[in-house]
């Protein structure tokens, strides 16, 4: 059964290989560890540190798994962007290993039938396997959480506490709620004594805390505990709400139903038919309830709850399937268990196609590489939307090219005229922010991103995924012979010798441009918001 989990995980990686802004730190850090190693000054996080620091221990673990294969790719002269698949697969393997161990523990505890249905349900759902290989902070913590579940079900309390301490102190502090509730249940039921808990937890906590402080202080070049700063930012300062807020019950009426699909209806059935699943379901439900008090909500924040909820749904399916020959009604109920998997798969296929259209930045950079000869010496400016929707250092495959992400540059400015190419956001080729380039640049390509979902009774299936232009590739018709990149965050050397092209003076402060600047800017947040909501 394990091959199903592996196969479906690989499908998600190859269908949606690019990553987004929430994944950028871990992905860029993994790239830098693999390619820059001890050259810390070349690391991306020193140029783009983000709002709060994150730990390097996750990227180090992923890099350790991927490094031999990346080295092989280098020897075979396979382009660097192929290493993105290796890194995503390495992370997926780190999560799949404890997930498969957990599946075997479920088999030992609740039987072969529940174990099989656990696999069927997991692969039929979209979000868990979609996130499983994505370098999110939550995914980095997931292997330790799954190992903690495995040791908890096996009553190996020492290893459970050690894994829990690592997950909480290194990666995600909020896991203290979920894993703390499990630990409290073990103490209250006298399966674990308070004294033994303290004896194991204190040294484990000190070891993991010392490790993260030591390693991350080296990479960040200052003394810090990353997850401590994250907790201070999110809990004490309550700044997470600056990135949007959701209603208190949003996890229950939106996130969990989308993540579990039709399997959600079987969770209470499993709790009723198989009482041994009750202690497995209560901790994640209370965790989600407690986490609902934070105003900023995303599905990935509660991804750890899904495996335990799926165990209950799997127990229900197993019991209903085993009783399928005991009457017509039970045969019908057994068919319902099969039908719910089909419904989940239909939903998963639809969401996967939507997600595939959610990474226009990665597609735009790939298109530019196809348009230009790899032997050319090119400079390209990448705007915010492109950088947030798929462009990473793994996609920067030519070392002699300049890839720049300097922000807050005005459309048509002298700084942007230094670059050979621009990857810039626009809703159409007639958009106001492209008008300053009418005389200086040619539009050589564009990429479409997800726009909306439309129902149509004239097509099958009746739901259509609509896209619209969101990124345009502009080629500079008059690139300067000696471009000045002193305004960029990373000081690029202007060693690129340009062809002798006649220089034409274009007044970027023309009357037309002044009129454009006076008009209200377009709302450039629509596409990122749609992307966020659908991937959540």
Short mmCIF file of C-alpha atoms in Angstrom, two decimals:
data_model
loop_
_atom_site.label_atom_id
_atom_site.label_comp_id
_atom_site.label_asym_id
_atom_site.label_seq_id
_atom_site.Cartn_x
_atom_site.Cartn_y
_atom_site.Cartn_z
CA UNK A 1 0.00 0.00 0.00
CA UNK A 2 2.91 2.34 0.62
CA UNK A 3 3.62 2.66 -3.09
CA UNK A 4 0.32 4.54 -3.49
CA UNK A 5 1.50 7.26 -1.10
CA UNK A 6 4.85 7.53 -2.89
CA UNK A 7 3.33 7.59 -6.37
CA UNK A 8 0.73 10.23 -5.56
CA UNK A 9 3.34 12.40 -3.84
CA UNK A 10 5.49 12.29 -6.98
CA UNK A 11 2.50 13.30 -9.11
CA UNK A 12 2.00 16.41 -6.96
CA UNK A 13 5.68 17.34 -7.29
CA UNK A 14 5.74 17.08 -11.07
CA UNK A 15 2.35 18.69 -11.61
CA UNK A 16 3.20 21.72 -9.43
CA UNK A 17 7.00 21.93 -9.14
CA UNK A 18 7.25 25.65 -8.38
CA UNK A 19 6.86 27.23 -4.96
CA UNK A 20 5.42 30.43 -3.53
CA UNK A 21 6.43 33.16 -1.13
CA UNK A 22 5.54 31.19 2.03
CA UNK A 23 8.01 28.52 0.96
CA UNK A 24 10.76 30.85 -0.20
CA UNK A 25 12.97 30.87 2.89
CA UNK A 26 13.32 27.10 3.22
CA UNK A 27 13.73 26.63 -0.54
CA UNK A 28 16.31 29.40 -0.96
CA UNK A 29 18.15 28.21 2.16
CA UNK A 30 18.31 24.67 0.78
CA UNK A 31 19.65 26.04 -2.51
CA UNK A 32 22.31 28.08 -0.74
CA UNK A 33 23.43 25.18 1.44
CA UNK A 34 23.77 22.99 -1.65
CA UNK A 35 25.45 25.53 -3.93
CA UNK A 36 27.15 28.13 -1.69
CA UNK A 37 27.85 25.89 1.32
CA UNK A 38 30.02 27.95 3.72
CA UNK A 39 29.84 31.13 1.63
CA UNK A 40 27.27 32.70 3.96
CA UNK A 41 27.58 36.15 2.39
CA UNK A 42 26.01 34.76 -0.80
CA UNK A 43 22.96 33.40 1.00
CA UNK A 44 19.54 34.74 0.00
CA UNK A 45 18.28 35.34 3.55
CA UNK A 46 20.84 38.09 4.13
CA UNK A 47 19.36 39.98 1.18
CA UNK A 48 15.71 39.07 1.85
CA UNK A 49 15.47 38.17 5.57
CA UNK A 50 11.67 38.09 5.73
CA UNK A 51 9.51 39.33 8.59
CA UNK A 52 10.76 36.77 11.12
CA UNK A 53 13.80 34.46 11.06
CA UNK A 54 13.37 30.76 10.41
CA UNK A 55 15.56 27.84 11.35
CA UNK A 56 18.14 26.35 9.00
CA UNK A 57 17.89 22.89 10.53
CA UNK A 58 15.10 21.86 8.16
CA UNK A 59 16.95 22.96 5.01
CA UNK A 60 20.10 21.25 6.32
CA UNK A 61 18.22 17.94 6.67
CA UNK A 62 16.69 18.26 3.20
CA UNK A 63 20.06 19.20 1.71
CA UNK A 64 21.71 16.18 3.30
CA UNK A 65 19.24 13.87 1.55
CA UNK A 66 19.34 15.69 -1.79
CA UNK A 67 23.09 16.47 -1.96
CA UNK A 68 24.30 13.18 -3.56
CA UNK A 69 21.69 13.41 -6.31
CA UNK A 70 22.35 17.13 -6.90
CA UNK A 71 26.06 16.34 -7.25
CA UNK A 72 25.24 13.62 -9.77
CA UNK A 73 23.09 16.05 -11.75
CA UNK A 74 25.99 18.51 -11.74
CA UNK A 75 28.39 15.89 -13.09
CA UNK A 76 25.89 14.95 -15.80
CA UNK A 77 25.46 18.68 -16.62
CA UNK A 78 21.72 18.54 -16.00
CA UNK A 79 20.32 22.10 -15.60
CA UNK A 80 20.00 23.41 -12.07
CA UNK A 81 16.23 23.80 -12.26
CA UNK A 82 15.98 19.98 -12.29
CA UNK A 83 17.42 20.05 -8.77
CA UNK A 84 14.18 21.66 -7.63
CA UNK A 85 12.46 18.32 -8.24
CA UNK A 86 15.18 16.56 -6.26
CA UNK A 87 14.83 18.89 -3.29
CA UNK A 88 11.03 18.65 -3.32
CA UNK A 89 11.31 14.84 -3.54
CA UNK A 90 13.87 14.75 -0.72
CA UNK A 91 11.49 16.65 1.55
CA UNK A 92 8.65 14.38 0.48
CA UNK A 93 10.74 11.34 1.38
CA UNK A 94 11.47 12.80 4.83
CA UNK A 95 7.72 13.11 5.44
CA UNK A 96 6.70 9.85 3.80
CA UNK A 97 9.09 7.78 5.92
CA UNK A 98 7.34 8.53 9.26
CA UNK A 99 3.93 8.51 7.54
CA UNK A 100 4.55 4.95 6.37
CA UNK A 101 5.75 4.01 9.86
CA UNK A 102 2.53 5.52 11.25
CA UNK A 103 0.49 3.51 8.76
CA UNK A 104 2.16 0.33 10.00
CA UNK A 105 1.48 1.34 13.60
CA UNK A 106 -2.19 1.84 12.71
CA UNK A 107 -2.18 -1.66 11.27
CA UNK A 108 -0.78 -3.05 14.52
CA UNK A 109 -3.25 -1.09 16.65
CA UNK A 110 -6.49 -1.02 14.66
CA UNK A 111 -6.04 -3.75 12.05
CA UNK A 112 -5.12 -4.24 8.41
CA UNK A 113 -8.45 -2.91 7.13
CA UNK A 114 -8.13 0.45 8.88
CA UNK A 115 -4.53 0.72 7.71
CA UNK A 116 -5.50 0.14 4.06
CA UNK A 117 -8.38 2.57 4.18
CA UNK A 118 -6.09 5.15 5.82
CA UNK A 119 -3.91 5.01 2.71
CA UNK A 120 -6.89 5.14 0.33
CA UNK A 121 -8.34 8.17 2.09
CA UNK A 122 -5.01 10.01 2.31
CA UNK A 123 -4.21 9.63 -1.40
CA UNK A 124 -7.76 10.61 -2.38
CA UNK A 125 -7.48 13.97 -0.60
CA UNK A 126 -5.67 16.95 -2.05
CA UNK A 127 -4.06 19.09 0.60
CA UNK A 128 -2.01 16.70 2.72
CA UNK A 129 -0.05 15.17 -0.16
CA UNK A 130 0.14 18.55 -1.88
CA UNK A 131 1.82 20.12 1.16
CA UNK A 132 3.88 17.01 1.94
CA UNK A 133 6.74 18.02 -0.37
CA UNK A 134 6.41 21.80 -0.17
CA UNK A 135 9.17 23.55 1.86
CA UNK A 136 6.82 25.28 4.28
CA UNK A 137 7.80 25.72 7.95
CA UNK A 138 4.84 23.50 8.81
CA UNK A 139 6.03 20.76 6.46
CA UNK A 140 9.51 20.92 8.00
CA UNK A 141 7.92 20.08 11.36
CA UNK A 142 5.69 17.35 9.92
CA UNK A 143 8.22 14.45 10.02
CA UNK A 144 8.77 15.00 13.74
CA UNK A 145 5.03 15.24 14.39
CA UNK A 146 4.33 12.01 12.52
CA UNK A 147 7.15 10.29 14.41
CA UNK A 148 5.64 11.59 17.65
CA UNK A 149 2.29 10.03 16.67
CA UNK A 150 4.06 6.78 15.86
CA UNK A 151 5.79 6.62 19.22
CA UNK A 152 2.64 7.72 21.06
CA UNK A 153 0.57 4.89 19.58
CA UNK A 154 3.37 2.47 20.47
CA UNK A 155 3.55 3.80 24.03
CA UNK A 156 7.21 4.76 23.56
CA UNK A 157 6.91 7.84 25.71
CA UNK A 158 10.57 8.81 25.85
CA UNK A 159 10.88 9.04 22.07
CA UNK A 160 7.47 10.73 21.85
CA UNK A 161 8.60 13.49 24.22
CA UNK A 162 11.95 13.92 22.43
CA UNK A 163 10.29 14.27 19.01
CA UNK A 164 7.67 16.62 20.41
CA UNK A 165 10.31 18.83 22.01
CA UNK A 166 12.24 19.05 18.73
CA UNK A 167 9.12 19.90 16.71
CA UNK A 168 8.06 22.61 19.18
CA UNK A 169 11.39 24.28 19.93
CA UNK A 170 12.90 24.13 16.47
CA UNK A 171 10.04 24.46 14.00
CA UNK A 172 6.55 25.33 15.27
CA UNK A 173 5.87 26.54 18.78
CA UNK A 174 2.10 26.14 18.44
CA UNK A 175 2.59 22.38 18.38
CA UNK A 176 2.90 22.65 22.15
CA UNK A 177 -0.92 22.73 22.14
CA UNK A 178 -1.43 19.59 20.05
CA UNK A 179 1.40 17.48 21.42
CA UNK A 180 0.88 18.90 24.91
CA UNK A 181 -2.74 17.72 24.87
CA UNK A 182 -1.59 14.22 23.90
CA UNK A 183 1.01 14.27 26.67
CA UNK A 184 -1.58 15.49 29.18
CA UNK A 185 -3.89 12.64 28.20
CA UNK A 186 -1.11 10.12 28.82
CA UNK A 187 -0.43 11.60 32.26
CA UNK A 188 -4.11 11.75 33.27
CA UNK A 189 -4.66 8.12 32.24
CA UNK A 190 -1.55 7.15 34.26
CA UNK A 191 0.21 5.65 31.28
CA UNK A 192 2.99 8.13 31.93
CA UNK A 193 4.08 9.61 35.25
CA UNK A 194 4.71 13.32 35.74
CA UNK A 195 8.17 12.62 37.15
CA UNK A 196 9.23 10.62 34.08
CA UNK A 197 7.86 13.37 31.87
CA UNK A 198 10.02 15.99 33.57
CA UNK A 199 13.10 13.78 33.56
CA UNK A 200 12.82 13.27 29.78
CA UNK A 201 11.41 16.66 28.73
CA UNK A 202 13.89 18.97 30.45
CA UNK A 203 17.13 17.57 28.96
CA UNK A 204 15.43 17.04 25.58
CA UNK A 205 14.31 20.65 25.54
CA UNK A 206 17.75 21.93 26.50
CA UNK A 207 19.45 19.82 23.81
CA UNK A 208 17.12 20.91 20.99
CA UNK A 209 17.10 24.54 22.11
CA UNK A 210 20.90 24.63 22.24
CA UNK A 211 21.12 23.03 18.81
CA UNK A 212 18.83 25.52 17.09
CA UNK A 213 20.43 28.52 18.79
CA UNK A 214 23.94 27.34 17.91
CA UNK A 215 23.21 26.48 14.26
CA UNK A 216 20.89 29.36 13.45
CA UNK A 217 23.04 31.98 15.15
CA UNK A 218 25.83 30.94 12.78
CA UNK A 219 23.68 31.23 9.66
CA UNK A 220 21.89 34.43 10.70
CA UNK A 221 25.14 36.01 11.95
CA UNK A 222 23.61 37.03 15.26
CA UNK A 223 22.54 35.33 18.48
CA UNK A 224 18.93 34.17 18.18
CA UNK A 225 16.35 31.46 18.73
CA UNK A 226 14.25 31.61 15.52
CA UNK A 227 11.08 29.99 16.79
CA UNK A 228 11.22 32.14 19.91
CA UNK A 229 11.14 35.27 17.76
CA UNK A 230 8.28 33.81 15.71
CA UNK A 231 6.25 33.13 18.87
CA UNK A 232 6.93 36.64 20.13
CA UNK A 233 5.80 38.12 16.80
CA UNK A 234 2.66 36.00 16.42
CA UNK A 235 1.48 35.47 19.99
CA UNK A 236 2.80 38.34 22.13
CA UNK A 237 2.72 41.11 19.50
CA UNK A 238 -0.19 39.43 17.67
CA UNK A 239 1.18 40.72 14.36
CA UNK A 240 0.08 37.73 12.29
CA UNK A 241 -3.25 39.46 11.72
CA UNK A 242 -1.46 41.97 9.49
CA UNK A 243 -1.52 39.25 6.80
CA UNK A 244 -5.29 38.91 6.92
CA UNK A 245 -7.86 37.62 9.38
CA UNK A 246 -10.57 34.97 9.23
CA UNK A 247 -13.66 34.25 11.36
CA UNK A 248 -13.18 32.23 14.54
CA UNK A 249 -14.71 29.01 13.16
CA UNK A 250 -13.05 29.27 9.73
CA UNK A 251 -10.96 26.13 10.29
CA UNK A 252 -14.10 24.10 11.02
CA UNK A 253 -16.41 25.30 8.26
CA UNK A 254 -13.84 25.95 5.53
CA UNK A 255 -10.30 24.57 6.02
CA UNK A 256 -11.02 21.09 7.39
CA UNK A 257 -13.93 20.36 4.98
CA UNK A 258 -11.76 21.32 2.00
CA UNK A 259 -8.79 19.34 3.27
CA UNK A 260 -10.74 16.18 4.09
CA UNK A 261 -13.39 16.31 1.40
CA UNK A 262 -16.24 13.88 1.86
CA UNK A 263 -14.16 11.85 4.35
CA UNK A 264 -15.07 14.39 7.01
CA UNK A 265 -18.58 12.92 7.27
CA UNK A 266 -17.08 9.56 8.26
CA UNK A 267 -15.02 10.89 11.19
CA UNK A 268 -17.92 10.82 13.70
CA UNK A 269 -19.00 7.44 12.30
CA UNK A 270 -15.55 6.05 13.05
CA UNK A 271 -15.62 7.49 16.57
CA UNK A 272 -18.93 5.69 17.14
CA UNK A 273 -18.09 2.35 15.52
CA UNK A 274 -14.49 2.14 16.76
CA UNK A 275 -14.18 3.68 20.20
CA UNK A 276 -10.39 3.32 20.16
CA UNK A 277 -10.24 6.23 17.70
CA UNK A 278 -11.82 8.64 20.20
CA UNK A 279 -8.53 9.53 21.98
CA UNK A 280 -6.94 10.01 18.54
CA UNK A 281 -9.52 12.53 17.36
CA UNK A 282 -10.00 14.69 20.45
CA UNK A 283 -6.47 16.21 20.66
CA UNK A 284 -6.44 17.53 17.06
CA UNK A 285 -9.97 18.91 17.42
CA UNK A 286 -9.06 20.77 20.61
CA UNK A 287 -5.85 21.93 18.96
CA UNK A 288 -7.77 23.42 16.04
CA UNK A 289 -10.23 25.03 18.46
CA UNK A 290 -7.45 26.60 20.51
CA UNK A 291 -5.58 27.74 17.40
CA UNK A 292 -8.75 29.43 16.14
CA UNK A 293 -8.18 32.25 18.64
CA UNK A 294 -5.35 33.58 16.45
CA UNK A 295 -6.89 35.90 13.84
CA UNK A 296 -4.63 34.92 10.91
CA UNK A 297 -5.60 31.47 9.66
CA UNK A 298 -4.26 29.20 6.94
CA UNK A 299 -4.95 25.54 6.29
CA UNK A 300 -1.25 24.67 6.51
CA UNK A 301 -1.25 25.73 10.16
CA UNK A 302 -3.42 22.74 11.08
CA UNK A 303 -2.08 20.21 8.58
CA UNK A 304 -0.88 18.01 11.48
CA UNK A 305 -4.48 17.30 12.49
CA UNK A 306 -5.43 15.57 9.23
CA UNK A 307 -3.70 12.17 9.72
CA UNK A 308 -5.39 11.56 13.07
CA UNK A 309 -8.80 12.61 11.74
CA UNK A 310 -8.27 10.31 8.76
CA UNK A 311 -7.64 7.38 11.10
CA UNK A 312 -11.19 7.73 12.41
CA UNK A 313 -12.61 7.98 8.88
CA UNK A 314 -10.56 4.92 7.88
CA UNK A 315 -11.89 2.94 10.85
CA UNK A 316 -15.45 3.76 9.75
CA UNK A 317 -14.76 2.65 6.17
CA UNK A 318 -13.10 -0.55 7.34
CA UNK A 319 -16.04 -1.53 9.56
CA UNK A 320 -18.64 -0.68 6.90
CA UNK A 321 -16.72 -2.59 4.23
CA UNK A 322 -16.28 -5.67 6.41
CA UNK A 323 -20.05 -5.81 6.98
CA UNK A 324 -20.98 -5.37 3.30
CA UNK A 325 -22.38 -8.94 2.98
CA UNK A 326 -24.70 -8.72 5.99
CA UNK A 327 -27.69 -7.14 4.27
CA UNK A 328 -28.75 -4.78 1.53
CA UNK A 329 -28.42 -1.65 3.64
CA UNK A 330 -24.91 -2.59 4.68
CA UNK A 331 -24.03 -3.30 1.08
CA UNK A 332 -25.27 0.19 0.21
CA UNK A 333 -23.20 1.72 3.02
CA UNK A 334 -20.16 -0.16 1.77
CA UNK A 335 -20.71 1.32 -1.68
CA UNK A 336 -20.87 4.76 -0.05
CA UNK A 337 -17.33 4.27 1.25
CA UNK A 338 -16.14 3.61 -2.32
CA UNK A 339 -18.18 6.51 -3.67
CA UNK A 340 -16.70 8.95 -1.19
CA UNK A 341 -13.20 8.09 -2.44
CA UNK A 342 -14.31 8.79 -6.01
CA UNK A 343 -15.77 12.15 -4.94
CA UNK A 344 -12.50 13.01 -3.17
CA UNK A 345 -10.48 12.12 -6.27
CA UNK A 346 -12.65 14.32 -8.49
CA UNK A 347 -12.16 17.24 -6.10
CA UNK A 348 -8.42 16.53 -5.88
CA UNK A 349 -8.04 16.48 -9.67
CA UNK A 350 -9.87 19.79 -9.94
CA UNK A 351 -7.80 21.49 -7.22
CA UNK A 352 -4.59 20.16 -8.72
CA UNK A 353 -5.41 21.77 -12.06
CA UNK A 354 -6.24 25.05 -10.32
CA UNK A 355 -2.97 24.93 -8.38
CA UNK A 356 -1.03 24.25 -11.55
CA UNK A 357 -2.12 27.69 -12.80
CA UNK A 358 -1.06 29.38 -9.57
CA UNK A 359 2.68 29.71 -10.29
CA UNK A 360 3.01 32.17 -13.18
CA UNK A 361 6.37 33.47 -11.93
CA UNK A 362 8.08 30.12 -12.38
CA UNK A 363 6.48 29.69 -15.79
CA UNK A 364 7.58 33.18 -16.89
CA UNK A 365 11.23 32.60 -16.01
CA UNK A 366 11.18 29.23 -17.77
CA UNK A 367 9.72 30.93 -20.84
CA UNK A 368 12.46 33.57 -20.80
CA UNK A 369 15.13 30.87 -20.73
CA UNK A 370 13.56 29.37 -23.86
CA UNK A 371 13.46 32.72 -25.61
CA UNK A 372 17.13 33.56 -25.05
CA UNK A 373 20.25 31.62 -25.93
CA UNK A 374 22.00 30.19 -22.86
CA UNK A 375 25.26 31.70 -24.17
CA UNK A 376 23.86 35.23 -24.00
CA UNK A 377 24.79 37.52 -21.14
CA UNK A 378 21.47 38.80 -19.91
CA UNK A 379 20.15 40.89 -17.04
CA UNK A 380 16.54 40.48 -15.98
CA UNK A 381 14.47 42.29 -13.37
CA UNK A 382 11.84 40.21 -11.56
CA UNK A 383 8.92 42.05 -9.99
CA UNK A 384 7.15 41.18 -6.74
CA UNK A 385 4.34 39.03 -8.16
CA UNK A 386 6.77 36.95 -10.21
CA UNK A 387 9.07 36.47 -7.22
CA UNK A 388 6.14 35.40 -5.03
CA UNK A 389 4.66 32.89 -7.49
CA UNK A 390 7.35 30.46 -8.48
CA UNK A 391 10.72 32.11 -9.10
CA UNK A 392 13.51 30.80 -6.89
CA UNK A 393 17.27 30.44 -7.12
CA UNK A 394 16.79 26.96 -8.50
CA UNK A 395 15.21 28.58 -11.55
CA UNK A 396 18.21 30.87 -12.08
CA UNK A 397 20.02 28.35 -14.22
CA UNK A 398 22.65 30.60 -15.86
CA UNK A 399 25.42 31.82 -13.57
CA UNK A 400 26.46 34.52 -16.06
CA UNK A 401 22.97 36.07 -16.08
CA UNK A 402 21.90 38.77 -13.63
CA UNK A 403 18.60 38.00 -11.89
CA UNK A 404 17.47 40.98 -9.81
CA UNK A 405 14.48 41.35 -7.48
CA UNK A 406 14.96 44.93 -6.26
CA UNK A 407 11.57 46.25 -5.14
CA UNK A 408 9.83 49.65 -5.30
CA UNK A 409 11.16 50.69 -8.70
CA UNK A 410 8.81 52.89 -10.73
CA UNK A 411 7.53 51.64 -14.05
CA UNK A 412 9.62 53.12 -16.84
CA UNK A 413 12.31 54.39 -14.48
CA UNK A 414 15.94 54.77 -15.50
CA UNK A 415 16.83 51.93 -13.13
CA UNK A 416 14.57 49.48 -14.92
CA UNK A 417 15.99 50.58 -18.28
CA UNK A 418 19.32 49.09 -17.18
CA UNK A 419 17.96 45.56 -17.65
CA UNK A 420 17.74 43.58 -20.88
CA UNK A 421 14.47 41.98 -19.81
CA UNK A 422 11.68 42.76 -17.36
CA UNK A 423 9.24 40.24 -15.93
CA UNK A 424 6.46 42.48 -14.75
CA UNK A 425 2.86 42.22 -13.59
CA UNK A 426 0.09 43.49 -15.84
CA UNK A 427 -3.50 42.54 -16.61
CA UNK A 428 -3.12 43.06 -20.36
CA UNK A 429 -0.64 44.43 -22.86
CA UNK A 430 -2.56 47.72 -22.68
CA UNK A 431 -2.24 48.03 -18.87
CA UNK A 432 -1.24 51.44 -17.53
CA UNK A 433 2.04 50.20 -16.04
CA UNK A 434 3.21 48.93 -19.46
CA UNK A 435 2.65 52.25 -21.25
CA UNK A 436 6.01 53.74 -20.20
CA UNK A 437 7.66 50.91 -22.17
CA UNK A 438 5.84 51.46 -25.48
CA UNK A 439 8.86 53.01 -27.17
CA UNK A 440 11.65 51.29 -25.24
CA UNK A 441 10.59 47.65 -24.96
CA UNK A 442 8.95 44.89 -26.94
CA UNK A 443 6.51 42.42 -25.40
CA UNK A 444 8.03 39.04 -26.23
CA UNK A 445 5.84 36.81 -24.10
CA UNK A 446 3.26 36.59 -21.37
CA UNK A 447 2.05 34.04 -18.85
CA UNK A 448 -1.48 33.53 -17.62
CA UNK A 449 -2.47 32.76 -14.05
CA UNK A 450 -5.61 31.52 -12.35
CA UNK A 451 -8.47 33.99 -12.52
CA UNK A 452 -11.73 32.35 -11.46
CA UNK A 453 -13.95 29.30 -11.72
CA UNK A 454 -16.86 29.37 -14.13
CA UNK A 455 -19.78 27.00 -14.48
CA UNK A 456 -20.94 26.02 -17.95
CA UNK A 457 -23.68 23.54 -18.80
CA UNK A 458 -22.39 23.28 -22.37
CA UNK A 459 -19.17 21.51 -21.38
CA UNK A 460 -18.19 18.42 -19.49
CA UNK A 461 -17.23 18.74 -16.76
CA UNK A 462 -19.56 21.69 -16.21
CA UNK A 463 -16.94 23.65 -14.22
CA UNK A 464 -14.24 25.52 -16.14
CA UNK A 465 -10.98 26.95 -14.81
CA UNK A 466 -10.43 30.41 -16.28
CA UNK A 467 -7.05 32.12 -16.52
CA UNK A 468 -5.98 35.62 -17.48
CA UNK A 469 -2.68 37.35 -18.32
CA UNK A 470 -0.77 38.36 -15.22
CA UNK A 471 2.96 38.52 -16.12
CA UNK A 472 4.59 39.98 -19.23
CA UNK A 473 8.15 39.58 -20.48
CA UNK A 474 9.52 42.83 -21.92
CA UNK A 475 12.71 43.04 -23.97
CA UNK A 476 14.73 46.25 -23.89
CA UNK A 477 15.22 47.58 -27.41
CA UNK A 478 18.01 49.94 -26.35
CA UNK A 479 19.98 48.36 -23.50
CA UNK A 480 22.86 50.53 -22.21
CA UNK A 481 26.38 49.54 -23.12
CA UNK A 482 27.55 49.90 -19.52
CA UNK A 483 24.56 49.33 -17.24
CA UNK A 484 24.72 50.75 -13.71
CA UNK A 485 23.34 48.29 -11.14
CA UNK A 486 24.50 50.22 -8.07
CA UNK A 487 20.86 50.70 -7.00
CA UNK A 488 20.25 46.99 -6.49
CA UNK A 489 20.39 45.25 -3.12
CA UNK A 490 23.11 42.88 -4.32
CA UNK A 491 25.79 44.88 -6.09
CA UNK A 492 26.01 43.31 -9.52
CA UNK A 493 29.13 43.84 -11.56
CA UNK A 494 28.43 45.40 -14.94
CA UNK A 495 30.84 43.15 -16.80
CA UNK A 496 28.35 42.35 -19.52
CA UNK A 497 29.40 43.83 -22.84
CA UNK A 498 26.45 44.83 -24.94
CA UNK A 499 26.18 44.77 -28.67
CA UNK A 500 26.59 48.15 -30.26
CA UNK A 501 22.96 49.21 -30.48
CA UNK A 502 22.04 52.82 -31.32
CA UNK A 503 20.95 54.59 -28.16
CA UNK A 504 17.64 56.40 -28.36
CA UNK A 505 16.72 58.93 -25.72
CA UNK A 506 13.24 58.33 -24.34
CA UNK A 507 11.79 60.83 -21.90
CA UNK A 508 10.23 58.73 -19.15
CA UNK A 509 8.72 61.88 -17.67
CA UNK A 510 6.69 62.64 -20.81
CA UNK A 511 3.24 64.15 -20.55
CA UNK A 512 1.57 60.81 -21.25
CA UNK A 513 3.50 59.17 -18.45
CA UNK A 514 2.67 61.99 -16.04
CA UNK A 515 -1.03 61.53 -16.77
CA UNK A 516 -0.71 57.81 -16.15
CA UNK A 517 0.97 58.39 -12.81
CA UNK A 518 -1.89 60.61 -11.68
CA UNK A 519 -4.47 57.88 -12.27
CA UNK A 520 -5.15 55.43 -9.44
CA UNK A 521 -3.03 52.27 -9.63
CA UNK A 522 -4.54 48.93 -10.46
CA UNK A 523 -5.25 46.55 -7.63
CA UNK A 524 -2.27 44.22 -7.90
CA UNK A 525 -3.33 42.00 -5.02
CA UNK A 526 -6.14 40.09 -6.69
CA UNK A 527 -4.12 37.22 -8.12
CA UNK A 528 -2.01 36.58 -4.96
CA UNK A 529 -5.18 36.54 -2.85
CA UNK A 530 -6.87 34.04 -5.17
CA UNK A 531 -3.76 31.88 -5.14
CA UNK A 532 -3.58 31.92 -1.35
CA UNK A 533 -7.20 30.99 -0.83
CA UNK A 534 -7.22 28.13 -3.32
CA UNK A 535 -3.96 26.54 -2.17
CA UNK A 536 -5.15 26.78 1.44
#
